[in-house]
Structures are given as C-alpha cells and as structure tokens.
C-alpha cells in the first residue's frame, strides 16, 4: 500500500465515551464531570449533523457506472448488495446510431406508494430505490 492510499478498513467503530475521554485527556481534564459529558455529546451531535448536511462523501463514490438493461414489462431490478444510493441516473436510448441520455427523477417511498396504477406501461422517467439488504430499483412507468 502506497503512502496516502486508503486501507479499505471501515470496521473500526470506537465508543463515543472513549472518544470524549480521549479528547478531555488531551485538554488535561482527567476527572470529567457530567457538564463535560453533556457538552461533548452536544458537540458530537452538531459535528455529525454538519457532516450529514454536507451531502455525499465524494471519496466514497464508485466512479464505475452500472448499466441495467430495461426489459419490457419488468419494473423492478436487483442491484449489487454494496449499492447505497444512486446518483445521476439516466435512461439511455439508441435509435439509428443516435444515443440520447435522459435523466431520471428519484421518488421517495411515499411518492412511489402514491402512484395509483403502478403497472402503467410507458417510457420510464422515475425510479424508486428500495434500500434493503439486497437493494432494488423500481422504474415507472413500466418499460413497454
């Protein structure tokens, strides 16, 4: 492994209390009281919220595009188990050597549930990513 390269290890999850005690020790506070612990918990929550608001961590995005061949009459497709979300999803159509990419819009679970006729055939323009152990993507309308 070259210097500066990520190790790929992501299983280290220290306890919040261990991180707080380590930080307080670095500040030479060796006997923390409840006020210190409440303040530390608040600070950690604010930091986690800040990171969540920043959005996608670009260094974790797989730059390799995944292509799924849409099949007429099939709305749901199984994805790889390591898929967490889908960014910039397009429907590609090739007619007479002319390729056209049209962006597809994501739906929330509630939006997809609100579609009354889920079997409607047509050209897909929307998708719902069902985040489960084995993720699935459902396109709508169903490819014709």
mmCIF file of C-alpha atoms in Angstrom:
data_model
loop_
_atom_site.group_PDB
_atom_site.id
_atom_site.type_symbol
_atom_site.label_atom_id
_atom_site.label_comp_id
_atom_site.label_asym_id
_atom_site.label_seq_id
_atom_site.Cartn_x
_atom_site.Cartn_y
_atom_site.Cartn_z
ATOM 1 C CA UNK A 1 0.000 0.000 0.000
ATOM 2 C CA UNK A 2 1.476 3.340 -1.066
ATOM 3 C CA UNK A 3 1.709 6.289 1.295
ATOM 4 C CA UNK A 4 -1.577 8.200 1.423
ATOM 5 C CA UNK A 5 -3.642 5.369 -0.012
ATOM 6 C CA UNK A 6 -6.789 4.327 1.898
ATOM 7 C CA UNK A 7 -6.558 0.977 3.664
ATOM 8 C CA UNK A 8 -10.116 -0.026 2.838
ATOM 9 C CA UNK A 9 -10.755 -0.857 6.508
ATOM 10 C CA UNK A 10 -14.036 0.610 7.690
ATOM 11 C CA UNK A 11 -14.934 -1.581 10.633
ATOM 12 C CA UNK A 12 -13.296 0.484 13.421
ATOM 13 C CA UNK A 13 -16.125 1.972 15.497
ATOM 14 C CA UNK A 14 -14.877 3.416 18.806
ATOM 15 C CA UNK A 15 -17.342 4.143 21.571
ATOM 16 C CA UNK A 16 -18.476 7.750 21.902
ATOM 17 C CA UNK A 17 -17.429 7.720 25.564
ATOM 18 C CA UNK A 18 -13.891 6.629 24.613
ATOM 19 C CA UNK A 19 -13.592 9.460 22.106
ATOM 20 C CA UNK A 20 -14.854 12.001 24.642
ATOM 21 C CA UNK A 21 -12.498 10.801 27.362
ATOM 22 C CA UNK A 22 -9.575 10.900 24.926
ATOM 23 C CA UNK A 23 -10.437 14.472 23.891
ATOM 24 C CA UNK A 24 -10.766 15.597 27.511
ATOM 25 C CA UNK A 25 -7.430 13.993 28.401
ATOM 26 C CA UNK A 26 -5.796 15.901 25.551
ATOM 27 C CA UNK A 27 -7.178 19.057 27.200
ATOM 28 C CA UNK A 28 -5.680 17.844 30.504
ATOM 29 C CA UNK A 29 -9.088 17.228 32.085
ATOM 30 C CA UNK A 30 -8.549 13.933 33.869
ATOM 31 C CA UNK A 31 -11.691 13.918 36.059
ATOM 32 C CA UNK A 32 -14.601 14.947 33.808
ATOM 33 C CA UNK A 33 -17.957 15.770 35.352
ATOM 34 C CA UNK A 34 -21.453 15.465 33.892
ATOM 35 C CA UNK A 35 -21.266 19.001 32.452
ATOM 36 C CA UNK A 36 -18.239 17.963 30.379
ATOM 37 C CA UNK A 37 -20.019 14.849 29.115
ATOM 38 C CA UNK A 38 -23.244 16.706 28.153
ATOM 39 C CA UNK A 39 -21.213 19.355 26.332
ATOM 40 C CA UNK A 40 -19.200 16.688 24.498
ATOM 41 C CA UNK A 41 -22.341 14.817 23.427
ATOM 42 C CA UNK A 42 -23.879 18.051 22.137
ATOM 43 C CA UNK A 43 -20.706 18.897 20.220
ATOM 44 C CA UNK A 44 -20.570 15.410 18.681
ATOM 45 C CA UNK A 45 -24.210 15.634 17.582
ATOM 46 C CA UNK A 46 -23.585 19.038 15.991
ATOM 47 C CA UNK A 47 -20.497 17.734 14.156
ATOM 48 C CA UNK A 48 -22.366 14.660 12.872
ATOM 49 C CA UNK A 49 -25.226 16.891 11.700
ATOM 50 C CA UNK A 50 -22.742 19.152 9.914
ATOM 51 C CA UNK A 51 -21.236 16.170 8.080
ATOM 52 C CA UNK A 52 -24.685 14.852 7.150
ATOM 53 C CA UNK A 53 -25.659 18.270 5.746
ATOM 54 C CA UNK A 54 -22.570 18.353 3.553
ATOM 55 C CA UNK A 55 -24.082 15.549 1.494
ATOM 56 C CA UNK A 56 -22.334 12.744 -0.332
ATOM 57 C CA UNK A 57 -18.737 11.956 0.582
ATOM 58 C CA UNK A 58 -17.214 12.103 -2.888
ATOM 59 C CA UNK A 59 -14.222 9.947 -1.989
ATOM 60 C CA UNK A 60 -16.608 7.008 -1.445
ATOM 61 C CA UNK A 61 -18.463 7.336 -4.775
ATOM 62 C CA UNK A 62 -17.838 4.445 -7.163
ATOM 63 C CA UNK A 63 -16.926 6.111 -10.432
ATOM 64 C CA UNK A 64 -17.771 2.989 -12.437
ATOM 65 C CA UNK A 65 -21.231 3.396 -13.951
ATOM 66 C CA UNK A 66 -23.601 0.455 -13.598
ATOM 67 C CA UNK A 67 -25.856 -0.277 -16.510
ATOM 68 C CA UNK A 68 -29.130 -2.151 -16.274
ATOM 69 C CA UNK A 69 -30.856 -3.307 -19.441
ATOM 70 C CA UNK A 70 -34.534 -2.492 -19.063
ATOM 71 C CA UNK A 71 -36.860 -5.332 -20.020
ATOM 72 C CA UNK A 72 -40.369 -4.731 -21.359
ATOM 73 C CA UNK A 73 -42.937 -5.440 -18.661
ATOM 74 C CA UNK A 74 -40.351 -5.578 -15.833
ATOM 75 C CA UNK A 75 -40.429 -2.735 -13.318
ATOM 76 C CA UNK A 76 -38.096 -3.967 -10.536
ATOM 77 C CA UNK A 77 -34.390 -4.818 -10.872
ATOM 78 C CA UNK A 78 -31.988 -6.196 -8.249
ATOM 79 C CA UNK A 79 -28.799 -4.207 -7.598
ATOM 80 C CA UNK A 80 -25.448 -5.180 -6.083
ATOM 81 C CA UNK A 81 -25.503 -5.530 -2.285
ATOM 82 C CA UNK A 82 -22.994 -2.669 -1.818
ATOM 83 C CA UNK A 83 -25.226 -0.043 -3.508
ATOM 84 C CA UNK A 84 -26.254 2.635 -1.002
ATOM 85 C CA UNK A 85 -27.757 5.258 -3.285
ATOM 86 C CA UNK A 86 -27.987 6.143 -6.949
ATOM 87 C CA UNK A 87 -26.558 9.421 -8.208
ATOM 88 C CA UNK A 88 -27.299 10.935 -11.608
ATOM 89 C CA UNK A 89 -29.481 8.176 -13.033
ATOM 90 C CA UNK A 90 -30.120 8.276 -16.772
ATOM 91 C CA UNK A 91 -32.172 6.304 -19.287
ATOM 92 C CA UNK A 92 -30.117 5.778 -22.442
ATOM 93 C CA UNK A 93 -31.849 5.189 -25.767
ATOM 94 C CA UNK A 94 -30.097 4.422 -29.047
ATOM 95 C CA UNK A 95 -32.007 4.784 -32.303
ATOM 96 C CA UNK A 96 -30.231 4.595 -35.687
ATOM 97 C CA UNK A 97 -26.772 5.127 -34.110
ATOM 98 C CA UNK A 98 -28.003 8.215 -32.234
ATOM 99 C CA UNK A 99 -27.688 7.884 -28.456
ATOM 100 C CA UNK A 100 -29.828 10.002 -26.146
ATOM 101 C CA UNK A 101 -29.488 10.207 -22.355
ATOM 102 C CA UNK A 102 -32.489 11.440 -20.348
ATOM 103 C CA UNK A 103 -32.139 11.996 -16.607
ATOM 104 C CA UNK A 104 -34.494 10.005 -14.399
ATOM 105 C CA UNK A 105 -36.015 11.547 -11.294
ATOM 106 C CA UNK A 106 -35.886 9.706 -7.952
ATOM 107 C CA UNK A 107 -39.054 9.029 -5.988
ATOM 108 C CA UNK A 108 -39.365 8.666 -2.238
ATOM 109 C CA UNK A 109 -41.102 5.613 -0.793
ATOM 110 C CA UNK A 110 -44.233 7.725 -0.159
ATOM 111 C CA UNK A 111 -44.242 9.170 -3.677
ATOM 112 C CA UNK A 112 -43.982 5.706 -5.218
ATOM 113 C CA UNK A 113 -46.705 4.391 -2.904
ATOM 114 C CA UNK A 114 -48.969 7.253 -4.029
ATOM 115 C CA UNK A 115 -48.865 6.113 -7.677
ATOM 116 C CA UNK A 116 -52.263 4.510 -8.175
ATOM 117 C CA UNK A 117 -51.523 2.419 -11.288
ATOM 118 C CA UNK A 118 -48.014 1.048 -10.843
ATOM 119 C CA UNK A 119 -48.254 -1.304 -13.862
ATOM 120 C CA UNK A 120 -48.800 1.541 -16.343
ATOM 121 C CA UNK A 121 -46.651 0.877 -19.438
ATOM 122 C CA UNK A 122 -44.601 3.651 -20.964
ATOM 123 C CA UNK A 123 -41.137 5.151 -21.132
ATOM 124 C CA UNK A 124 -39.575 5.193 -17.644
ATOM 125 C CA UNK A 125 -38.759 8.631 -16.267
ATOM 126 C CA UNK A 126 -38.948 8.000 -12.497
ATOM 127 C CA UNK A 127 -37.324 5.477 -10.181
ATOM 128 C CA UNK A 128 -37.601 4.356 -6.565
ATOM 129 C CA UNK A 129 -34.572 2.876 -4.816
ATOM 130 C CA UNK A 130 -35.681 0.338 -2.219
ATOM 131 C CA UNK A 131 -32.791 0.322 0.262
ATOM 132 C CA UNK A 132 -32.815 -3.102 1.828
ATOM 133 C CA UNK A 133 -30.238 -5.871 2.385
ATOM 134 C CA UNK A 134 -30.273 -6.570 -1.343
ATOM 135 C CA UNK A 135 -31.264 -3.208 -2.868
ATOM 136 C CA UNK A 136 -33.767 -2.988 -5.700
ATOM 137 C CA UNK A 137 -34.672 -0.217 -8.100
ATOM 138 C CA UNK A 138 -38.201 0.108 -9.469
ATOM 139 C CA UNK A 139 -38.782 2.240 -12.564
ATOM 140 C CA UNK A 140 -42.045 3.899 -13.534
ATOM 141 C CA UNK A 141 -43.821 3.753 -15.884
ATOM 142 C CA UNK A 142 -43.042 0.086 -16.573
ATOM 143 C CA UNK A 143 -40.912 -0.236 -19.756
ATOM 144 C CA UNK A 144 -43.021 -1.065 -22.800
#
